[in-house]
Amino acid sequence: MSSSRHLQGSDAATAAVGFLVVMEFASGLLQGWFSPLLPAIGERFDASSAALNWVSAMYLLGTAACVPLIAKLGDLFGHKRLLVVATASVALGSFLVAFAPSFELLLVGRALQAPLAAFLPLEFAIVRDRNPATAGRSIGRLVGSLTLGAAVGGLLSGFLLDSVIGDVSVVLLVPAVLMTICLAVVYFLVPETTVRKTGTVDWTGAVLLTVGLLGVLGGVSNAGTWGWTSALTWAAIGVGAVVLVVWVFVERRVRHPLVDLDVVGRGMRVPMLMAMLFGAQLFGVQTPSALFLRATPETNGYGLGVTASMTGLILALFALAMFVGASMSDRLARSALTVAGSLALGAVLSAASYILMIVVPGDAALFALWLVVAGLGGGVVVGVLPTVIVQQAPPDSVGIASGLYNTSRTASGAVAGAVFALVMSSMITPALTGSAKQIPSVGAYHVVWAVCAALCALTALLALKLRSPATVTENDKTPLADDEQVHA
């Protein structure tokens, strides 16, 4: 009888992960959907290139504002419940984006889509609650499906616009319909978690964290438009930094903080720092790599001169390689390589790929190979690292710990993207066509890739200092960290 119940529980956990994999594939699809459509969106609303920057910036700032709060509310009131709320917001925002009569309302829709970034933290908590022993494998599948969805989204949206539909509004409607289906999936088929954290919502901490992150990220992400020497840029960054310092002061003195900094400090400082370093290069390097692929030797004196569709295909190969790396990450972590070894291996592969981009860029095929190597290494890291966070976190704080992990990656990626943009705009050279146009020099790309290689090398060194989480078997019960945990 007991084995029958165990089998049923195991089947239920497997089914729950399957439904969440569908959710993450749709999440990745939406995240990759917009980049190929930006020119068409600009034409539809007569928006400048500077204005189009807000299509991504509004989503980024929205994630900084909502992800930690949604993750914390999941720990308090139920992770499935907040996943339903987040999915409903994304679906509503997607419909608003598709039918927006003005560019301003489209940006409002993008802000409503920001809870998409809270999907993973909530799902991490759900899969750990269902079966701690298989949480690492499940997290690898979730991250892999996210990267696969992003690759498919980038290819499919451009294909639909160019070859099938031709109307950007209809193309934007596709993810809205998909998110509506996902809303039904999570509401009816995904189970609720059982562990709750008692206490109240730290609204003061939530407001301070939101304002601080919005200030820093708002200043950094708009530095290219406002200028790095602009008083507005540094005022936003400075005010945000001061508010974050005040937030730390407040969090250490309230009874039920939004983020228990002592809990985060226990075994999580190293993996959080690794997340920031690796996230910086992972998100920051995407635009420079795409620009190098598109650059023509006749005009730039360097580059591979591939078409836009071929660029999309090569970047899709990178995403597919990340999917493979994430899918095999748990098996590597459980092998003789160990968690620390697998993280170091993934980071070293990524570092080597950037060095090869500098030394042997070659033709498009060879450059694509280096991107595939970077994708495999990156997939292993992003598959294993959140498992470390989830296993180190107390069962009643998995949501907020995972939310901070996601936010730290996104924030560092935004900072790196802005810094790399500054490098590209500072290290310039005249175009070879004889016009007065200034373009980034090949040295600018080398600097970006060298910084990325250094960030990966630091990640590998930190992995060797990592305290591996205790192995959980199927018959083990995860001990409660303190007396603040209750069961729903």
XYZ file of C-alpha atoms in Angstrom:
488
model
C 0.000 0.000 0.000
C 2.750 2.452 0.886
C 4.585 1.771 -2.362
C 1.375 2.396 -4.295
C 0.935 5.746 -2.605
C 4.587 6.566 -3.306
C 4.146 5.762 -6.997
C 1.062 7.943 -7.179
C 2.958 10.790 -5.499
C 5.871 10.328 -7.878
C 3.546 10.343 -10.890
C 1.827 13.474 -9.593
C 5.166 15.236 -9.164
C 6.218 14.227 -12.687
C 2.945 15.500 -14.123
C 3.320 18.803 -12.262
C 6.810 19.285 -13.710
C 5.461 18.502 -17.187
C 2.827 21.217 -16.911
C 5.415 23.702 -15.634
C 7.733 22.824 -18.534
C 4.928 23.894 -20.869
C 4.647 27.138 -18.896
C 8.372 27.837 -19.201
C 8.436 27.062 -22.910
C 5.669 29.643 -23.382
C 7.579 32.060 -21.134
C 10.707 31.693 -23.255
C 8.668 32.056 -26.439
C 7.325 35.405 -25.236
C 10.771 36.589 -24.107
C 12.231 35.881 -27.550
C 9.195 37.185 -29.437
C 9.835 40.934 -29.466
C 13.360 41.502 -30.803
C 12.594 40.645 -34.474
C 9.409 42.754 -34.325
C 10.924 46.021 -33.049
C 11.356 47.636 -36.492
C 7.731 46.835 -37.394
C 6.540 48.182 -34.021
C 8.493 51.372 -34.695
C 6.812 51.758 -38.090
C 3.357 51.091 -36.664
C 3.651 53.825 -34.021
C 6.174 56.056 -35.809
C 8.528 55.551 -32.859
C 12.208 56.481 -32.957
C 15.029 54.071 -32.140
C 15.459 55.776 -28.766
C 11.749 55.318 -28.029
C 11.896 51.646 -29.053
C 14.517 51.126 -26.342
C 11.659 51.517 -23.867
C 9.961 48.382 -25.219
C 12.688 46.352 -23.524
C 13.470 48.840 -20.750
C 9.868 48.967 -19.517
C 9.794 45.186 -19.186
C 13.183 45.171 -17.440
C 12.195 47.866 -14.959
C 8.894 46.109 -14.344
C 10.673 42.882 -13.424
C 12.876 44.745 -10.950
C 9.746 46.174 -9.346
C 7.605 43.051 -9.110
C 9.657 39.843 -9.018
C 10.933 40.022 -5.397
C 7.466 40.980 -4.112
C 5.652 38.260 -6.098
C 8.181 35.655 -4.954
C 7.757 36.707 -1.303
C 3.966 36.668 -1.586
C 4.268 33.145 -2.960
C 6.156 32.069 0.169
C 3.395 33.614 2.318
C 0.198 32.703 0.454
C 1.026 29.903 -1.981
C 3.266 29.688 -5.031
C 0.601 28.338 -7.368
C -1.765 31.131 -6.317
C 0.792 33.790 -7.223
C 1.691 31.942 -10.431
C -1.966 32.249 -11.446
C -1.902 35.990 -10.675
C 1.368 36.462 -12.593
C 0.096 34.516 -15.610
C -3.139 36.517 -15.673
C -1.148 39.768 -15.637
C 1.091 38.569 -18.499
C -1.924 37.463 -20.553
C -3.673 40.802 -19.993
C -0.513 42.724 -20.864
C -0.029 40.641 -24.017
C -3.539 41.463 -25.258
C -2.942 45.146 -24.497
C 0.338 45.055 -26.456
C -1.403 43.462 -29.442
C -4.353 45.877 -29.521
C -2.652 49.035 -28.143
C -3.914 52.138 -30.015
C -0.834 54.132 -28.982
C 2.823 53.539 -28.185
C 2.260 54.646 -24.576
C -0.369 51.953 -24.005
C 1.919 49.382 -25.594
C 4.503 50.269 -22.940
C 1.851 49.815 -20.248
C 1.226 46.361 -21.690
C 4.942 45.593 -21.511
C 4.931 46.577 -17.824
C 2.008 44.191 -17.225
C 4.073 41.431 -18.866
C 6.881 41.892 -16.307
C 5.564 39.183 -13.886
C 6.720 36.734 -16.570
C 10.127 36.890 -14.868
C 8.520 35.616 -11.637
C 7.451 32.346 -13.259
C 10.762 30.569 -12.616
C 11.120 31.474 -8.894
C 7.560 30.321 -8.205
C 8.058 27.140 -10.240
C 11.316 26.358 -8.432
C 9.409 26.445 -5.138
C 6.679 24.189 -6.534
C 9.064 21.509 -7.848
C 11.041 21.462 -4.592
C 7.811 21.116 -2.614
C 6.598 18.236 -4.809
C 9.847 16.246 -4.657
C 13.083 17.658 -3.165
C 15.061 14.637 -4.399
C 14.365 15.397 -8.069
C 14.320 19.191 -7.781
C 17.671 19.571 -9.555
C 16.536 17.507 -12.524
C 13.259 19.409 -12.683
C 14.996 22.791 -12.510
C 17.276 21.766 -15.375
C 14.232 20.880 -17.462
C 12.515 24.171 -16.642
C 15.588 26.243 -17.543
C 16.111 24.166 -20.678
C 12.517 24.647 -21.830
C 12.876 28.397 -21.206
C 15.940 28.636 -23.463
C 14.319 26.430 -26.108
C 11.214 28.617 -26.072
C 13.337 31.755 -26.483
C 15.060 30.255 -29.528
C 11.768 29.231 -31.118
C 10.168 32.587 -30.288
C 12.891 34.611 -31.970
C 12.694 32.516 -35.124
C 8.915 32.117 -35.252
C 7.908 35.745 -34.738
C 10.157 36.990 -37.539
C 9.027 34.188 -39.842
C 5.338 34.895 -39.193
C 5.808 38.617 -39.826
C 7.860 38.226 -43.013
C 6.349 35.157 -44.636
C 2.892 34.334 -43.250
C 0.899 37.077 -41.552
C 2.597 40.377 -42.339
C 0.607 42.308 -39.704
C 2.596 42.984 -36.549
C -0.580 43.317 -34.448
C -1.680 39.798 -35.350
C 1.813 38.431 -34.700
C 1.767 40.076 -31.256
C -1.565 38.377 -30.567
C -0.006 34.889 -30.707
C 1.694 35.034 -27.260
C -1.483 36.561 -25.793
C -3.482 33.497 -26.840
C -0.700 31.193 -25.640
C -0.599 32.861 -22.217
C -4.369 32.511 -21.895
C -3.976 28.767 -22.442
C -1.178 28.713 -19.849
C -3.478 30.452 -17.372
C -5.909 27.539 -17.657
C -3.064 25.028 -17.357
C -1.678 26.477 -14.119
C -5.124 27.071 -12.584
C -6.492 23.577 -13.195
C -3.447 21.304 -13.419
C -0.590 22.647 -11.283
C -0.710 21.708 -7.571
C -0.299 24.180 -4.728
C 2.662 24.064 -2.363
C 2.138 23.099 1.270
C 4.815 25.003 3.216
C 4.034 28.599 4.186
C 6.062 31.297 5.881
C 4.140 33.044 8.626
C 4.191 36.790 9.147
C 3.023 39.876 7.322
C 4.053 41.560 4.088
C 6.901 44.019 4.570
C 5.406 46.746 2.382
C 8.007 49.303 3.462
C 10.796 46.975 2.416
C 9.001 46.186 -0.852
C 8.645 49.884 -1.723
C 12.256 50.680 -0.822
C 13.629 47.717 -2.809
C 11.468 48.609 -5.815
C 12.452 52.290 -5.781
C 16.130 51.442 -5.306
C 16.221 48.928 -8.154
C 14.205 51.202 -10.453
C 16.607 54.072 -9.759
C 19.803 52.119 -10.415
C 18.520 50.096 -13.372
C 16.592 53.053 -14.815
C 19.718 55.185 -14.801
C 21.927 52.438 -16.232
C 19.516 51.241 -18.931
C 18.866 54.799 -20.159
C 22.480 55.972 -19.991
C 22.816 55.405 -23.723
C 19.927 57.828 -24.345
C 20.560 60.362 -21.587
C 24.358 60.108 -21.795
C 26.821 58.789 -19.222
C 27.810 62.361 -18.377
C 24.196 63.426 -17.845
C 23.221 64.620 -14.373
C 19.937 62.737 -14.783
C 21.746 59.429 -15.288
C 23.857 59.761 -12.173
C 21.042 61.265 -10.119
C 18.899 58.192 -10.836
C 21.757 55.793 -10.046
C 22.765 57.725 -6.928
C 19.247 57.993 -5.510
C 18.649 54.310 -6.230
C 21.877 53.293 -4.481
C 21.054 55.404 -1.401
C 17.557 53.908 -1.218
C 19.019 50.384 -1.412
C 21.326 51.182 1.520
C 18.309 52.411 3.502
C 16.476 49.218 2.498
C 19.253 47.048 3.970
C 19.087 49.091 7.187
C 15.289 48.637 7.405
C 15.346 44.913 6.572
C 17.657 44.194 9.497
C 15.281 45.842 11.954
C 11.782 44.677 11.033
C 10.284 41.502 12.472
C 9.142 40.017 9.152
C 11.435 41.460 6.459
C 10.769 41.135 2.751
C 14.206 39.516 2.493
C 15.770 37.865 5.532
C 19.350 38.952 4.885
C 20.676 36.536 7.504
C 19.029 33.603 5.708
C 20.370 34.790 2.353
C 23.797 35.067 3.896
C 23.876 31.438 5.057
C 25.514 29.606 2.161
C 24.042 31.872 -0.521
C 26.519 34.705 -0.888
C 28.807 32.753 -3.217
C 26.061 31.403 -5.533
C 24.378 34.836 -5.648
C 27.698 36.448 -6.597
C 28.191 33.769 -9.246
C 24.716 34.522 -10.590
C 25.579 38.206 -10.914
C 28.918 37.588 -12.646
C 27.627 34.976 -15.047
C 24.387 36.844 -15.714
C 26.374 39.962 -16.620
C 28.172 38.276 -19.496
C 25.248 36.083 -20.539
C 22.808 38.955 -21.046
C 25.305 41.710 -21.820
C 27.070 40.025 -24.739
C 24.039 39.207 -26.884
C 23.807 42.523 -28.750
C 27.573 42.822 -29.507
C 27.647 39.238 -30.826
C 24.662 39.903 -33.100
C 26.267 43.131 -34.358
C 29.534 41.330 -35.151
C 27.650 38.710 -37.141
C 25.902 41.423 -39.166
C 28.998 43.616 -39.701
C 30.471 43.445 -43.225
C 34.223 43.427 -43.931
C 33.668 45.818 -46.859
C 32.237 48.515 -44.564
C 33.703 47.693 -41.162
C 36.953 45.933 -41.969
C 35.769 43.028 -39.810
C 32.638 40.995 -39.209
C 30.969 38.056 -40.883
C 28.397 39.837 -43.048
C 25.584 37.323 -42.566
C 21.933 38.132 -43.237
C 19.389 38.954 -40.553
C 17.720 35.552 -40.921
C 21.068 33.747 -40.683
C 21.926 35.805 -37.596
C 18.667 34.669 -36.034
C 19.468 31.069 -36.905
C 22.959 31.245 -35.392
C 21.632 32.831 -32.200
C 18.955 30.125 -32.119
C 21.752 27.519 -32.218
C 23.249 29.241 -29.172
C 19.894 28.982 -27.371
C 19.507 25.326 -28.401
C 22.993 24.601 -27.049
C 21.937 26.193 -23.751
C 18.902 23.893 -23.761
C 21.167 20.854 -24.152
C 23.535 22.083 -21.439
C 20.694 22.785 -19.004
C 19.082 19.406 -19.744
C 22.265 17.513 -18.854
C 23.243 19.775 -15.927
C 21.651 17.717 -13.144
C 23.261 14.506 -14.386
C 26.666 16.208 -14.395
C 26.112 17.623 -10.900
C 25.214 14.166 -9.556
C 28.208 12.516 -11.219
C 31.776 12.337 -9.956
C 32.192 15.850 -11.344
C 30.049 17.172 -8.421
C 28.071 20.400 -8.264
C 31.164 22.588 -7.951
C 32.971 20.781 -10.753
C 30.048 20.994 -13.161
C 29.663 24.723 -12.503
C 33.387 25.266 -13.030
C 33.316 23.213 -16.236
C 30.407 25.217 -17.642
C 32.063 28.530 -16.801
C 35.410 27.436 -18.284
C 33.724 26.361 -21.533
C 32.094 29.781 -21.802
C 35.397 31.559 -21.053
C 37.190 29.496 -23.699
C 34.558 30.339 -26.302
C 35.052 34.089 -25.792
C 38.821 33.744 -26.057
C 38.388 31.806 -29.318
C 36.102 34.563 -30.649
C 38.994 36.993 -30.181
C 41.799 34.755 -31.438
C 40.033 32.743 -34.165
C 36.766 34.440 -35.205
C 36.927 32.628 -38.555
C 33.862 32.506 -40.774
C 30.192 32.337 -39.789
C 30.301 28.556 -39.273
C 33.305 28.717 -36.943
C 31.880 31.665 -35.014
C 28.619 29.741 -34.641
C 30.635 26.843 -33.204
C 32.135 29.122 -30.546
C 28.630 30.339 -29.682
C 27.476 26.731 -29.361
C 30.355 26.036 -26.960
C 29.352 29.130 -24.963
C 25.750 27.935 -24.977
C 26.633 24.458 -23.698
C 28.704 25.907 -20.863
C 26.111 28.542 -20.056
C 23.353 25.938 -20.029
C 25.192 23.844 -17.457
C 25.715 26.873 -15.206
C 22.145 28.188 -15.418
C 20.867 24.644 -14.881
C 22.929 23.862 -11.769
C 23.184 27.256 -10.054
C 19.471 27.745 -9.252
C 19.410 24.220 -7.821
C 22.115 25.293 -5.367
C 20.003 28.314 -4.397
C 16.864 26.210 -3.970
C 18.621 23.525 -1.899
C 20.341 26.064 0.361
C 17.182 28.072 1.021
C 14.856 27.138 3.902
C 11.696 25.441 2.540
C 9.577 28.467 3.489
C 11.856 30.931 1.660
C 12.478 29.218 -1.678
C 10.376 31.745 -3.566
C 12.132 34.878 -2.363
C 15.596 33.266 -2.633
C 14.874 32.234 -6.235
C 13.407 35.665 -6.929
C 16.576 37.369 -5.732
C 18.622 34.986 -7.882
C 16.593 35.934 -10.960
C 16.674 39.655 -10.154
C 20.429 39.667 -9.547
C 21.048 38.035 -12.954
C 18.760 40.470 -14.744
C 20.156 43.515 -12.964
C 23.784 42.594 -13.623
C 22.905 41.841 -17.246
C 21.364 45.297 -17.615
C 24.439 46.937 -16.118
C 26.762 44.913 -18.360
C 24.689 45.751 -21.434
C 24.937 49.464 -20.662
C 28.686 49.264 -19.972
C 29.280 47.284 -23.176
C 27.246 49.867 -25.115
C 29.533 52.549 -23.674
C 32.601 50.582 -24.814
C 31.126 50.176 -28.299
C 30.339 53.883 -28.582
C 33.707 54.994 -27.195
C 36.037 52.774 -29.238
C 35.060 53.900 -32.729
C 36.655 54.097 -36.152
C 35.598 55.563 -39.527
C 33.694 53.254 -41.850
C 35.631 52.049 -44.911
C 32.955 53.293 -47.316
C 34.352 56.820 -47.239
C 31.355 58.293 -45.420
C 31.608 60.220 -42.173
C 29.890 57.425 -40.290
C 31.673 56.214 -37.145
C 31.446 52.517 -36.233
C 32.754 50.435 -33.310
C 36.308 49.253 -33.873
C 37.157 45.565 -33.802
C 39.021 46.304 -30.569
C 35.691 47.195 -28.932
C 34.398 43.686 -29.594
C 37.638 42.210 -28.276
C 37.292 44.215 -25.054
C 33.699 43.014 -24.591
C 34.621 39.373 -25.166
C 37.701 39.649 -22.930
C 35.565 41.054 -20.096
C 33.063 38.218 -20.600
C 35.881 35.644 -20.488
C 37.164 37.202 -17.249
C 33.679 37.107 -15.701
C 33.377 33.429 -16.613
C 36.818 32.688 -15.167
C 35.833 34.383 -11.891
C 32.649 32.315 -11.864
C 34.701 29.120 -12.242
C 37.004 30.126 -9.368
C 34.030 30.897 -7.134
C 32.508 27.512 -7.995
C 35.484 25.821 -6.366
C 34.646 27.640 -3.109
C 31.000 26.622 -3.276
C 29.479 24.650 -0.439
C 27.532 21.863 -2.097
C 23.971 21.366 -0.845
C 23.188 18.208 1.020
C 21.871 15.404 -1.155
C 18.179 14.705 -0.621
C 16.821 11.233 -1.268
C 13.262 10.342 -2.056
C 12.680 9.055 1.457
C 14.171 12.098 3.160
C 12.185 14.970 4.532
C 13.727 18.390 4.309
C 14.106 19.746 7.840
C 12.453 23.018 8.689
C 14.867 25.852 9.223
C 12.993 27.473 12.092
C 9.651 27.633 13.844
C 8.181 30.119 11.366
C 7.196 27.446 8.829
C 3.644 26.163 8.693
C 1.847 23.729 6.409
C -1.163 24.794 4.407
